[in-house]
Amino acid sequence: AQVVTRVLGVAEWEILRTLSHTLGPHGHRLVREDGELQVGGNGRFLSRYRFAHALFQEYVYHDLGPGERRLLHGEVALALEQAYAGQSDAVAAELAGHYAEAGHRDKAIEFALCAGHQARLAYANREAIAYYERVLELLPAPPLSSPPVGGIEGGPPTTPSPEHLTSPPPGGTEGGQVERLEALTCLGQVHFALGEMPAAEAHLKQAIALSEEIALPPRERVRLLHWLAEVLYHQGRLEEEMCVAQRGLRLLDDDAESVEAALMLHHLAVCYVFAGDRQMALSDQISRFFLLLPYSEVLIPVYQHMIAYCIMHKDIARAKHQLQILQEHATRRHDLRALAQVNLSTSLLLLNSGDCCGALLELQQGLKLATRIGDTRAILDNLANQLEVKEWLGDLQAVEEDARELLNIAER
């Protein structure tokens, strides 16, 4: 109601009376009250109403001409943003829609990105994808250009395609390239969490090509390479993962003890899984500095690798210490994805001590968390490990059930 007040320039009590009585349940019954929302701590309230039926809304909306609708969307967006001053994230989706309909592209892109981030934080992955794709739709189409020499994985040059961009067009934030890069990166990460590796790979490769076009700082480019390496690893393409990791280390040059260096060394160590001496040297190199780094969600696979490495080499005390640090960080941040990883790593420790039943309980808890946040990749990891533990316990019926579930998820 307060948004309508701002748009029409009418007294608030008059609008409330019209909505509650004339149009509400005591009058024409076209709208109904939907409660009040307090915004901020200064006593501001927003009274919410909705049409009693979608057909009423559709009729009123289409009774307006195109120009009227465009102007009204713009006025509503501005009033809504002012009403939620300092808290516009809460209505980012609505603002993105209104600004898009009003033709205010930059604002629509800004709030569509924000809505995508909010959905992602809530583990609403499909909604996040829809918002990020909306950003790409709103941005001007990129022109064609030649890809970087050597291609993404450092192999032979590839054929030019729409994935590769030329210099930024005029207008906007570097012609919208920064927003495009953010949307592509987030799409790659969300598709990765959903286990949709081909889509994740395609978006990340576009992001990497664009990061080179706009000369992104080396560390930020290496972060993108890390996500591509993760995607390649989960497809069993270790040689390509190794090329990406080597490329990342070349970009970092002497920056040898950063988060990004830990990520690239981790990928190399994983690729050398069948070359024990080389893997040991790389893992020892990581262990000398990675715990001194500020915690970041992106370091979860490094923790996973180092905990498993310590267990493999019977350094149980160090494995427990690293697991405790990961658990403290994850709990403090309420990071459900990291907590699911804690369950998985704890199961490895319990298996090492011969406690198969305890390991199975940890994996079941991890599976619940992974299912709750819609992380298909973590679901598959937990199910695969459960299957192995149940086989050791001799529960063949449960093994068969888990195997069927694994196949069903993999085929989706």
mmCIF file of C-alpha atoms in Angstrom:
data_model
loop_
_atom_site.group_PDB
_atom_site.id
_atom_site.type_symbol
_atom_site.label_atom_id
_atom_site.label_comp_id
_atom_site.label_asym_id
_atom_site.label_seq_id
_atom_site.Cartn_x
_atom_site.Cartn_y
_atom_site.Cartn_z
ATOM 1 C CA ALA A 1 0.000 0.000 0.000
ATOM 2 C CA GLN A 2 2.825 2.404 0.836
ATOM 3 C CA VAL A 3 4.295 1.877 -2.650
ATOM 4 C CA VAL A 4 0.932 2.836 -4.193
ATOM 5 C CA THR A 5 0.902 5.888 -1.912
ATOM 6 C CA ARG A 6 4.281 7.013 -3.251
ATOM 7 C CA VAL A 7 3.318 6.426 -6.877
ATOM 8 C CA LEU A 8 -0.057 8.194 -6.700
ATOM 9 C CA GLY A 9 0.936 10.881 -4.215
ATOM 10 C CA VAL A 10 -2.128 10.145 -2.077
ATOM 11 C CA ALA A 11 -2.353 10.105 1.726
ATOM 12 C CA GLU A 12 -1.443 6.722 3.185
ATOM 13 C CA TRP A 13 -4.624 6.410 5.277
ATOM 14 C CA GLU A 14 -6.756 7.052 2.189
ATOM 15 C CA ILE A 15 -5.084 4.256 0.220
ATOM 16 C CA LEU A 16 -5.370 1.863 3.165
ATOM 17 C CA ARG A 17 -9.065 2.637 3.576
ATOM 18 C CA THR A 18 -9.733 2.141 -0.141
ATOM 19 C CA LEU A 19 -7.893 -1.184 -0.231
ATOM 20 C CA SER A 20 -9.349 -2.494 3.014
ATOM 21 C CA HIS A 21 -12.946 -1.364 2.558
ATOM 22 C CA THR A 22 -13.887 -0.246 -0.956
ATOM 23 C CA LEU A 23 -11.869 -2.914 -2.806
ATOM 24 C CA GLY A 24 -11.431 -5.361 0.065
ATOM 25 C CA PRO A 25 -13.653 -7.886 1.865
ATOM 26 C CA HIS A 26 -16.118 -5.190 2.973
ATOM 27 C CA GLY A 27 -16.599 -3.838 -0.560
ATOM 28 C CA HIS A 28 -15.997 -5.266 -4.026
ATOM 29 C CA ARG A 29 -13.741 -8.088 -2.756
ATOM 30 C CA LEU A 30 -11.195 -7.520 -5.508
ATOM 31 C CA VAL A 31 -8.212 -7.547 -3.144
ATOM 32 C CA ARG A 32 -7.383 -9.121 0.205
ATOM 33 C CA GLU A 33 -4.992 -8.127 2.969
ATOM 34 C CA ASP A 34 -1.707 -10.028 3.200
ATOM 35 C CA GLY A 35 -0.376 -8.702 6.503
ATOM 36 C CA GLU A 36 2.121 -5.988 7.424
ATOM 37 C CA LEU A 37 5.897 -6.080 7.184
ATOM 38 C CA GLN A 38 8.197 -3.952 9.333
ATOM 39 C CA VAL A 39 11.124 -2.602 7.318
ATOM 40 C CA GLY A 40 14.186 -1.461 9.225
ATOM 41 C CA GLY A 41 14.241 -0.475 12.876
ATOM 42 C CA ASN A 42 12.708 2.986 12.591
ATOM 43 C CA GLY A 43 9.044 2.031 12.770
ATOM 44 C CA ARG A 44 8.433 1.827 8.995
ATOM 45 C CA PHE A 45 5.669 -0.600 8.011
ATOM 46 C CA LEU A 46 4.539 -1.887 4.642
ATOM 47 C CA SER A 47 0.932 -3.060 4.328
ATOM 48 C CA ARG A 48 0.606 -5.817 1.776
ATOM 49 C CA TYR A 49 -2.406 -6.649 -0.401
ATOM 50 C CA ARG A 50 -2.967 -9.097 -3.241
ATOM 51 C CA PHE A 51 -5.666 -9.509 -5.878
ATOM 52 C CA ALA A 52 -8.356 -11.976 -4.843
ATOM 53 C CA HIS A 53 -7.952 -13.710 -8.215
ATOM 54 C CA ALA A 54 -5.236 -13.631 -10.850
ATOM 55 C CA LEU A 55 -7.839 -12.780 -13.509
ATOM 56 C CA PHE A 56 -8.576 -9.447 -11.779
ATOM 57 C CA GLN A 57 -4.904 -8.558 -11.893
ATOM 58 C CA GLU A 58 -4.579 -9.615 -15.522
ATOM 59 C CA TYR A 59 -7.615 -7.568 -16.559
ATOM 60 C CA VAL A 60 -6.446 -4.389 -14.793
ATOM 61 C CA TYR A 61 -2.904 -4.765 -16.124
ATOM 62 C CA HIS A 62 -3.885 -5.301 -19.754
ATOM 63 C CA ASP A 63 -6.404 -2.476 -19.595
ATOM 64 C CA LEU A 64 -3.363 -0.167 -19.541
ATOM 65 C CA GLY A 65 -1.591 0.817 -22.746
ATOM 66 C CA PRO A 66 2.041 -0.270 -23.328
ATOM 67 C CA GLY A 67 3.378 3.193 -22.503
ATOM 68 C CA GLU A 68 1.300 3.402 -19.334
ATOM 69 C CA ARG A 69 2.554 0.001 -18.202
ATOM 70 C CA ARG A 70 6.180 0.960 -18.866
ATOM 71 C CA LEU A 71 5.906 4.218 -16.894
ATOM 72 C CA LEU A 72 3.993 2.580 -14.070
ATOM 73 C CA HIS A 73 6.589 -0.198 -13.744
ATOM 74 C CA GLY A 74 9.303 2.442 -13.475
ATOM 75 C CA GLU A 75 7.425 4.413 -10.805
ATOM 76 C CA VAL A 76 6.621 1.262 -8.817
ATOM 77 C CA ALA A 77 10.255 0.119 -8.968
ATOM 78 C CA LEU A 78 11.507 3.487 -7.722
ATOM 79 C CA ALA A 79 8.916 3.623 -4.934
ATOM 80 C CA LEU A 80 9.640 0.019 -3.926
ATOM 81 C CA GLU A 81 13.383 0.662 -3.824
ATOM 82 C CA GLN A 82 12.850 3.746 -1.672
ATOM 83 C CA ALA A 83 10.454 1.890 0.632
ATOM 84 C CA TYR A 84 13.066 -0.827 1.163
ATOM 85 C CA ALA A 85 15.980 1.618 1.452
ATOM 86 C CA GLY A 86 18.967 -0.326 2.758
ATOM 87 C CA GLN A 87 17.102 -3.621 2.447
ATOM 88 C CA SER A 88 16.429 -3.807 -1.284
ATOM 89 C CA ASP A 89 17.955 -7.313 -1.414
ATOM 90 C CA ALA A 90 14.685 -8.545 0.102
ATOM 91 C CA VAL A 91 12.760 -7.480 -3.003
ATOM 92 C CA ALA A 92 15.506 -7.877 -5.594
ATOM 93 C CA ALA A 93 13.411 -10.226 -7.760
ATOM 94 C CA GLU A 94 10.478 -7.804 -7.835
ATOM 95 C CA LEU A 95 12.758 -4.853 -8.580
ATOM 96 C CA ALA A 96 14.469 -6.743 -11.403
ATOM 97 C CA GLY A 97 11.089 -7.464 -12.994
ATOM 98 C CA HIS A 98 9.739 -3.923 -12.663
ATOM 99 C CA TYR A 99 12.931 -2.282 -13.940
ATOM 100 C CA ALA A 100 13.083 -4.685 -16.894
ATOM 101 C CA GLU A 101 9.477 -3.882 -17.869
ATOM 102 C CA ALA A 102 10.236 -0.172 -17.452
ATOM 103 C CA GLY A 103 13.154 -0.452 -19.869
ATOM 104 C CA HIS A 104 15.762 0.423 -17.218
ATOM 105 C CA ARG A 105 18.195 -2.278 -18.280
ATOM 106 C CA ASP A 106 21.124 -1.441 -15.977
ATOM 107 C CA LYS A 107 18.920 -1.482 -12.882
ATOM 108 C CA ALA A 108 17.210 -4.678 -14.027
ATOM 109 C CA ILE A 109 20.587 -6.380 -14.461
ATOM 110 C CA GLU A 110 21.781 -5.175 -11.055
ATOM 111 C CA PHE A 111 18.770 -6.586 -9.232
ATOM 112 C CA ALA A 112 18.547 -9.781 -11.320
ATOM 113 C CA LEU A 113 22.130 -10.549 -10.250
ATOM 114 C CA CYS A 114 21.202 -9.790 -6.657
ATOM 115 C CA ALA A 115 18.131 -12.046 -6.882
ATOM 116 C CA GLY A 116 20.319 -14.824 -8.274
ATOM 117 C CA HIS A 117 22.746 -14.482 -5.384
ATOM 118 C CA GLN A 118 19.898 -14.515 -2.856
ATOM 119 C CA ALA A 119 18.426 -17.665 -4.425
ATOM 120 C CA ARG A 120 21.827 -19.325 -4.449
ATOM 121 C CA LEU A 121 22.415 -18.549 -0.765
ATOM 122 C CA ALA A 122 19.054 -20.177 -0.046
ATOM 123 C CA TYR A 123 20.150 -23.219 -2.141
ATOM 124 C CA ALA A 124 17.293 -22.512 -4.564
ATOM 125 C CA ASN A 125 19.516 -23.522 -7.459
ATOM 126 C CA ARG A 126 16.934 -23.567 -10.271
ATOM 127 C CA GLU A 127 15.700 -20.106 -9.321
ATOM 128 C CA ALA A 128 19.284 -18.859 -9.251
ATOM 129 C CA ILE A 129 19.886 -20.235 -12.747
ATOM 130 C CA ALA A 130 16.753 -18.473 -14.040
ATOM 131 C CA TYR A 131 17.911 -15.106 -12.659
ATOM 132 C CA TYR A 132 21.462 -15.451 -14.018
ATOM 133 C CA GLU A 133 20.111 -16.434 -17.427
ATOM 134 C CA ARG A 134 17.846 -13.391 -17.264
ATOM 135 C CA VAL A 135 20.947 -11.231 -16.785
ATOM 136 C CA LEU A 136 22.468 -12.660 -19.955
ATOM 137 C CA GLU A 137 19.212 -11.980 -21.822
ATOM 138 C CA LEU A 138 19.181 -8.361 -20.675
ATOM 139 C CA LEU A 139 22.788 -7.710 -21.682
ATOM 140 C CA PRO A 140 23.588 -6.767 -25.285
ATOM 141 C CA ALA A 141 24.707 -9.720 -27.388
ATOM 142 C CA PRO A 142 28.528 -9.998 -27.510
ATOM 143 C CA PRO A 143 30.213 -9.709 -30.927
ATOM 144 C CA LEU A 144 32.211 -12.609 -32.352
ATOM 145 C CA SER A 145 35.948 -12.780 -32.002
ATOM 146 C CA SER A 146 38.853 -15.196 -32.124
ATOM 147 C CA PRO A 147 39.393 -17.265 -28.969
ATOM 148 C CA PRO A 148 42.612 -16.959 -26.961
ATOM 149 C CA VAL A 149 45.635 -18.627 -28.582
ATOM 150 C CA GLY A 150 46.011 -22.148 -27.276
ATOM 151 C CA GLY A 151 42.345 -22.570 -26.343
ATOM 152 C CA ILE A 152 41.049 -23.047 -22.814
ATOM 153 C CA GLU A 153 43.085 -26.110 -21.868
ATOM 154 C CA GLY A 154 46.313 -24.942 -23.478
ATOM 155 C CA GLY A 155 45.899 -27.188 -26.529
ATOM 156 C CA PRO A 156 45.746 -26.199 -30.199
ATOM 157 C CA PRO A 157 43.813 -23.057 -31.204
ATOM 158 C CA THR A 158 40.081 -23.580 -31.515
ATOM 159 C CA THR A 159 37.548 -22.337 -34.038
ATOM 160 C CA PRO A 160 36.005 -18.921 -33.306
ATOM 161 C CA SER A 161 32.551 -19.157 -31.723
ATOM 162 C CA PRO A 162 29.998 -16.949 -29.938
ATOM 163 C CA GLU A 163 31.600 -18.001 -26.635
ATOM 164 C CA HIS A 164 34.570 -15.714 -27.312
ATOM 165 C CA LEU A 165 34.224 -11.977 -27.053
ATOM 166 C CA THR A 166 35.947 -8.985 -28.606
ATOM 167 C CA SER A 167 36.638 -5.648 -26.938
ATOM 168 C CA PRO A 168 33.740 -4.379 -24.800
ATOM 169 C CA PRO A 169 31.034 -2.383 -26.556
ATOM 170 C CA PRO A 170 30.486 1.176 -25.379
ATOM 171 C CA GLY A 171 28.143 1.976 -22.493
ATOM 172 C CA GLY A 172 27.408 0.352 -19.127
ATOM 173 C CA THR A 173 30.029 -1.265 -16.905
ATOM 174 C CA GLU A 174 32.685 -2.019 -19.518
ATOM 175 C CA GLY A 175 29.789 -2.629 -21.867
ATOM 176 C CA GLY A 176 28.223 -5.051 -19.389
ATOM 177 C CA GLN A 177 31.239 -7.358 -19.513
ATOM 178 C CA VAL A 178 31.674 -7.381 -15.728
ATOM 179 C CA GLU A 179 28.029 -8.365 -15.224
ATOM 180 C CA ARG A 180 28.278 -10.968 -17.993
ATOM 181 C CA LEU A 181 31.354 -12.451 -16.337
ATOM 182 C CA GLU A 182 29.586 -12.618 -12.968
ATOM 183 C CA ALA A 183 26.488 -14.284 -14.418
ATOM 184 C CA LEU A 184 28.513 -16.825 -16.444
ATOM 185 C CA THR A 185 30.676 -17.696 -13.433
ATOM 186 C CA CYS A 186 27.690 -18.169 -11.148
ATOM 187 C CA LEU A 187 25.891 -20.275 -13.759
ATOM 188 C CA GLY A 188 28.961 -22.507 -13.998
ATOM 189 C CA GLN A 189 29.112 -22.919 -10.224
ATOM 190 C CA VAL A 190 25.393 -23.636 -9.792
ATOM 191 C CA HIS A 191 25.316 -26.169 -12.637
ATOM 192 C CA PHE A 192 28.397 -27.791 -11.061
ATOM 193 C CA ALA A 193 26.593 -28.104 -7.704
ATOM 194 C CA LEU A 194 23.674 -29.731 -9.534
ATOM 195 C CA GLY A 195 26.021 -32.220 -11.185
ATOM 196 C CA GLU A 196 25.283 -30.819 -14.646
ATOM 197 C CA MET A 197 28.872 -30.893 -15.838
ATOM 198 C CA PRO A 198 28.474 -30.105 -19.576
ATOM 199 C CA ALA A 199 26.495 -26.942 -18.799
ATOM 200 C CA ALA A 200 28.943 -25.976 -16.051
ATOM 201 C CA GLU A 201 31.899 -26.469 -18.384
ATOM 202 C CA ALA A 202 30.345 -24.403 -21.187
ATOM 203 C CA HIS A 203 29.595 -21.423 -18.936
ATOM 204 C CA LEU A 204 32.974 -21.522 -17.200
ATOM 205 C CA LYS A 205 34.846 -21.624 -20.499
ATOM 206 C CA GLN A 206 32.940 -18.563 -21.649
ATOM 207 C CA ALA A 207 33.779 -16.856 -18.353
ATOM 208 C CA ILE A 208 37.475 -17.696 -18.703
ATOM 209 C CA ALA A 209 37.601 -16.372 -22.274
ATOM 210 C CA LEU A 210 35.883 -13.170 -21.138
ATOM 211 C CA SER A 211 38.210 -12.796 -18.140
ATOM 212 C CA GLU A 212 41.124 -12.666 -20.565
ATOM 213 C CA GLU A 213 39.366 -10.121 -22.775
ATOM 214 C CA ILE A 214 38.854 -7.700 -19.883
ATOM 215 C CA ALA A 215 42.292 -8.444 -18.355
ATOM 216 C CA LEU A 216 41.002 -9.715 -15.027
ATOM 217 C CA PRO A 217 43.755 -9.859 -12.326
ATOM 218 C CA PRO A 218 45.651 -13.198 -12.273
ATOM 219 C CA ARG A 219 44.236 -14.433 -8.967
ATOM 220 C CA GLU A 220 40.649 -13.927 -10.153
ATOM 221 C CA ARG A 221 41.393 -15.723 -13.411
ATOM 222 C CA VAL A 222 42.914 -18.609 -11.473
ATOM 223 C CA ARG A 223 39.718 -18.875 -9.395
ATOM 224 C CA LEU A 224 37.831 -19.448 -12.648
ATOM 225 C CA LEU A 225 40.386 -22.055 -13.719
ATOM 226 C CA HIS A 226 39.851 -23.811 -10.394
ATOM 227 C CA TRP A 227 36.136 -24.229 -11.077
ATOM 228 C CA LEU A 228 36.853 -25.556 -14.568
ATOM 229 C CA ALA A 229 39.392 -28.002 -13.103
ATOM 230 C CA GLU A 230 36.750 -29.200 -10.618
ATOM 231 C CA VAL A 231 34.334 -29.851 -13.469
ATOM 232 C CA LEU A 232 36.989 -31.756 -15.428
ATOM 233 C CA TYR A 233 37.920 -33.832 -12.362
ATOM 234 C CA HIS A 234 34.321 -34.914 -11.826
ATOM 235 C CA GLN A 235 34.207 -36.069 -15.447
ATOM 236 C CA GLY A 236 37.404 -38.107 -15.011
ATOM 237 C CA ARG A 237 39.373 -35.906 -17.424
ATOM 238 C CA LEU A 238 42.548 -35.747 -15.340
ATOM 239 C CA GLU A 239 44.943 -34.840 -18.157
ATOM 240 C CA GLU A 240 42.880 -31.754 -18.996
ATOM 241 C CA GLU A 241 42.598 -30.927 -15.295
ATOM 242 C CA MET A 242 46.391 -31.062 -15.052
ATOM 243 C CA CYS A 243 46.769 -28.666 -17.996
ATOM 244 C CA VAL A 244 44.379 -26.200 -16.360
ATOM 245 C CA ALA A 245 46.252 -26.406 -13.031
ATOM 246 C CA GLN A 246 49.621 -25.858 -14.721
ATOM 247 C CA ARG A 247 48.206 -22.891 -16.580
ATOM 248 C CA GLY A 248 46.958 -21.430 -13.286
ATOM 249 C CA LEU A 249 50.364 -21.770 -11.643
ATOM 250 C CA ARG A 250 51.984 -20.002 -14.605
ATOM 251 C CA LEU A 251 49.549 -17.117 -14.163
ATOM 252 C CA LEU A 252 50.397 -16.865 -10.455
ATOM 253 C CA ASP A 253 54.143 -16.860 -11.149
ATOM 254 C CA ASP A 254 55.838 -16.132 -7.773
ATOM 255 C CA ASP A 255 52.551 -15.925 -5.860
ATOM 256 C CA ALA A 256 53.211 -19.352 -4.358
ATOM 257 C CA GLU A 257 51.390 -19.286 -0.998
ATOM 258 C CA SER A 258 47.956 -17.887 -1.792
ATOM 259 C CA VAL A 259 44.495 -19.447 -1.811
ATOM 260 C CA GLU A 260 44.781 -19.707 -5.584
ATOM 261 C CA ALA A 261 48.171 -21.452 -5.379
ATOM 262 C CA ALA A 262 46.710 -23.966 -2.910
ATOM 263 C CA LEU A 263 43.865 -24.674 -5.331
ATOM 264 C CA MET A 264 46.152 -25.270 -8.307
ATOM 265 C CA LEU A 265 48.595 -27.435 -6.300
ATOM 266 C CA HIS A 266 45.629 -29.424 -5.016
ATOM 267 C CA HIS A 267 44.482 -30.144 -8.568
ATOM 268 C CA LEU A 268 47.978 -31.225 -9.595
ATOM 269 C CA ALA A 269 48.261 -33.506 -6.556
ATOM 270 C CA VAL A 270 44.924 -35.121 -7.418
ATOM 271 C CA CYS A 271 46.096 -35.693 -10.990
ATOM 272 C CA TYR A 272 49.269 -37.384 -9.705
ATOM 273 C CA VAL A 273 47.232 -39.885 -7.686
ATOM 274 C CA PHE A 274 49.021 -42.759 -9.452
ATOM 275 C CA ALA A 275 52.464 -41.152 -9.090
ATOM 276 C CA GLY A 276 52.945 -41.388 -5.332
ATOM 277 C CA ASP A 277 56.219 -39.483 -4.942
ATOM 278 C CA ARG A 278 55.028 -36.506 -6.968
ATOM 279 C CA GLN A 279 51.676 -36.389 -5.165
ATOM 280 C CA MET A 280 53.431 -36.531 -1.790
ATOM 281 C CA ALA A 281 55.715 -33.622 -2.667
ATOM 282 C CA LEU A 282 52.804 -31.459 -3.835
ATOM 283 C CA SER A 283 50.655 -32.341 -0.808
ATOM 284 C CA ASP A 284 53.541 -31.534 1.538
ATOM 285 C CA GLN A 285 53.942 -28.190 -0.241
ATOM 286 C CA ILE A 286 50.253 -27.389 0.320
ATOM 287 C CA SER A 287 50.366 -28.474 3.978
ATOM 288 C CA ARG A 288 53.082 -25.914 4.757
ATOM 289 C CA PHE A 289 50.793 -22.924 4.219
ATOM 290 C CA PHE A 290 47.127 -23.710 3.492
ATOM 291 C CA LEU A 291 45.958 -23.655 7.136
ATOM 292 C CA LEU A 292 47.388 -20.131 7.452
ATOM 293 C CA LEU A 293 45.090 -18.886 4.681
ATOM 294 C CA PRO A 294 41.794 -17.115 5.485
ATOM 295 C CA TYR A 295 38.948 -19.611 5.233
ATOM 296 C CA SER A 296 36.908 -19.576 2.055
ATOM 297 C CA GLU A 297 34.268 -21.946 0.691
ATOM 298 C CA VAL A 298 36.463 -22.419 -2.343
ATOM 299 C CA LEU A 299 39.066 -24.162 -0.124
ATOM 300 C CA ILE A 300 36.722 -27.026 0.833
ATOM 301 C CA PRO A 301 38.202 -29.446 -1.764
ATOM 302 C CA VAL A 302 41.707 -28.605 -0.501
ATOM 303 C CA TYR A 303 40.667 -29.518 3.047
ATOM 304 C CA GLN A 304 39.072 -32.681 1.680
ATOM 305 C CA HIS A 305 42.249 -33.633 -0.162
ATOM 306 C CA MET A 306 44.581 -32.888 2.757
ATOM 307 C CA ILE A 307 42.439 -34.793 5.281
ATOM 308 C CA ALA A 308 42.304 -37.836 2.973
ATOM 309 C CA TYR A 309 46.057 -37.525 2.307
ATOM 310 C CA CYS A 310 46.851 -37.488 6.050
ATOM 311 C CA ILE A 311 44.625 -40.519 6.653
ATOM 312 C CA MET A 312 46.304 -42.361 3.781
ATOM 313 C CA HIS A 313 49.712 -41.708 5.336
ATOM 314 C CA LYS A 314 48.530 -42.588 8.871
ATOM 315 C CA ASP A 315 48.940 -39.049 10.173
ATOM 316 C CA ILE A 316 45.626 -39.260 12.026
ATOM 317 C CA ALA A 317 46.365 -36.455 14.486
ATOM 318 C CA ARG A 318 46.910 -33.960 11.663
ATOM 319 C CA ALA A 319 43.821 -35.216 9.822
ATOM 320 C CA LYS A 320 41.683 -34.682 12.936
ATOM 321 C CA HIS A 321 43.172 -31.214 13.452
ATOM 322 C CA GLN A 322 42.355 -30.164 9.872
ATOM 323 C CA LEU A 323 38.868 -31.647 10.117
ATOM 324 C CA GLN A 324 38.234 -29.740 13.363
ATOM 325 C CA ILE A 325 39.269 -26.455 11.732
ATOM 326 C CA LEU A 326 36.979 -27.102 8.745
ATOM 327 C CA GLN A 327 34.084 -27.974 11.060
ATOM 328 C CA GLU A 328 34.570 -24.818 13.138
ATOM 329 C CA HIS A 329 34.601 -22.604 10.039
ATOM 330 C CA ALA A 330 31.563 -24.363 8.532
ATOM 331 C CA THR A 331 29.554 -24.210 11.775
ATOM 332 C CA ARG A 332 30.376 -20.540 12.367
ATOM 333 C CA ARG A 333 29.197 -19.626 8.857
ATOM 334 C CA HIS A 334 26.310 -22.114 8.802
ATOM 335 C CA ASP A 335 27.831 -23.416 5.555
ATOM 336 C CA LEU A 336 25.738 -26.512 4.839
ATOM 337 C CA ARG A 337 27.869 -27.527 1.861
ATOM 338 C CA ALA A 338 31.011 -27.530 4.025
ATOM 339 C CA LEU A 339 29.199 -29.363 6.841
ATOM 340 C CA ALA A 340 28.230 -32.112 4.380
ATOM 341 C CA GLN A 341 31.920 -32.386 3.520
ATOM 342 C CA VAL A 342 32.735 -32.627 7.245
ATOM 343 C CA ASN A 343 30.418 -35.643 7.448
ATOM 344 C CA LEU A 344 32.149 -37.235 4.457
ATOM 345 C CA SER A 345 35.657 -36.657 5.837
ATOM 346 C CA THR A 346 34.625 -37.854 9.316
ATOM 347 C CA SER A 347 33.388 -41.077 7.739
ATOM 348 C CA LEU A 348 36.859 -41.634 6.273
ATOM 349 C CA LEU A 349 38.425 -41.268 9.730
ATOM 350 C CA LEU A 350 35.921 -43.705 11.238
ATOM 351 C CA LEU A 351 36.485 -46.219 8.455
ATOM 352 C CA ASN A 352 40.220 -45.990 9.047
ATOM 353 C CA SER A 353 39.618 -46.953 12.690
ATOM 354 C CA GLY A 354 37.329 -49.844 11.642
ATOM 355 C CA ASP A 355 34.073 -48.203 12.769
ATOM 356 C CA CYS A 356 31.917 -48.971 9.721
ATOM 357 C CA CYS A 357 28.627 -48.312 11.529
ATOM 358 C CA GLY A 358 29.797 -44.879 12.698
ATOM 359 C CA ALA A 359 31.022 -44.094 9.183
ATOM 360 C CA LEU A 360 27.640 -45.041 7.750
ATOM 361 C CA LEU A 361 25.825 -42.723 10.177
ATOM 362 C CA GLU A 362 28.080 -39.821 9.115
ATOM 363 C CA LEU A 363 27.428 -40.543 5.446
ATOM 364 C CA GLN A 364 23.672 -40.673 6.028
ATOM 365 C CA GLN A 365 23.819 -37.304 7.780
ATOM 366 C CA GLY A 366 25.899 -35.899 4.916
ATOM 367 C CA LEU A 367 23.359 -37.243 2.421
ATOM 368 C CA LYS A 368 20.539 -35.436 4.275
ATOM 369 C CA LEU A 369 22.436 -32.147 4.098
ATOM 370 C CA ALA A 370 23.343 -32.620 0.430
ATOM 371 C CA THR A 371 19.709 -33.405 -0.405
ATOM 372 C CA ARG A 372 18.502 -30.390 1.559
ATOM 373 C CA ILE A 373 20.710 -27.989 -0.400
ATOM 374 C CA GLY A 374 20.180 -29.733 -3.745
ATOM 375 C CA ASP A 375 23.884 -30.540 -4.259
ATOM 376 C CA THR A 376 23.650 -33.452 -6.699
ATOM 377 C CA ARG A 377 27.417 -33.911 -6.774
ATOM 378 C CA ALA A 378 27.591 -34.316 -2.969
ATOM 379 C CA ILE A 379 24.575 -36.649 -3.076
ATOM 380 C CA LEU A 380 26.394 -38.919 -5.532
ATOM 381 C CA ASP A 381 29.599 -38.870 -3.433
ATOM 382 C CA ASN A 382 27.696 -39.824 -0.279
ATOM 383 C CA LEU A 383 25.687 -42.570 -1.979
ATOM 384 C CA ALA A 384 28.820 -44.057 -3.568
ATOM 385 C CA ASN A 385 30.582 -44.164 -0.193
ATOM 386 C CA GLN A 386 27.487 -45.572 1.530
ATOM 387 C CA LEU A 387 27.322 -48.327 -1.048
ATOM 388 C CA GLU A 388 30.922 -49.304 -0.304
ATOM 389 C CA VAL A 389 30.414 -49.292 3.486
ATOM 390 C CA LYS A 390 27.195 -51.331 3.250
ATOM 391 C CA GLU A 391 29.033 -53.856 1.093
ATOM 392 C CA TRP A 392 31.669 -54.207 3.823
ATOM 393 C CA LEU A 393 28.865 -54.672 6.367
ATOM 394 C CA GLY A 394 27.331 -57.402 4.180
ATOM 395 C CA ASP A 395 24.011 -55.574 3.659
ATOM 396 C CA LEU A 396 23.613 -56.634 0.042
ATOM 397 C CA GLN A 397 19.958 -55.584 -0.241
ATOM 398 C CA ALA A 398 20.885 -52.032 0.800
ATOM 399 C CA VAL A 399 23.802 -52.117 -1.658
ATOM 400 C CA GLU A 400 21.407 -52.974 -4.473
ATOM 401 C CA GLU A 401 19.028 -50.161 -3.469
ATOM 402 C CA ASP A 402 21.832 -47.578 -3.314
ATOM 403 C CA ALA A 403 23.196 -48.761 -6.659
ATOM 404 C CA ARG A 404 19.773 -48.262 -8.274
ATOM 405 C CA GLU A 405 19.492 -44.790 -6.728
ATOM 406 C CA LEU A 406 22.958 -43.876 -8.000
ATOM 407 C CA LEU A 407 22.017 -44.962 -11.514
ATOM 408 C CA ASN A 408 18.726 -43.028 -11.394
ATOM 409 C CA ILE A 409 20.459 -39.812 -10.351
ATOM 410 C CA ALA A 410 23.279 -40.255 -12.872
ATOM 411 C CA GLU A 411 20.766 -40.756 -15.719
ATOM 412 C CA ARG A 412 18.732 -37.599 -14.934
#
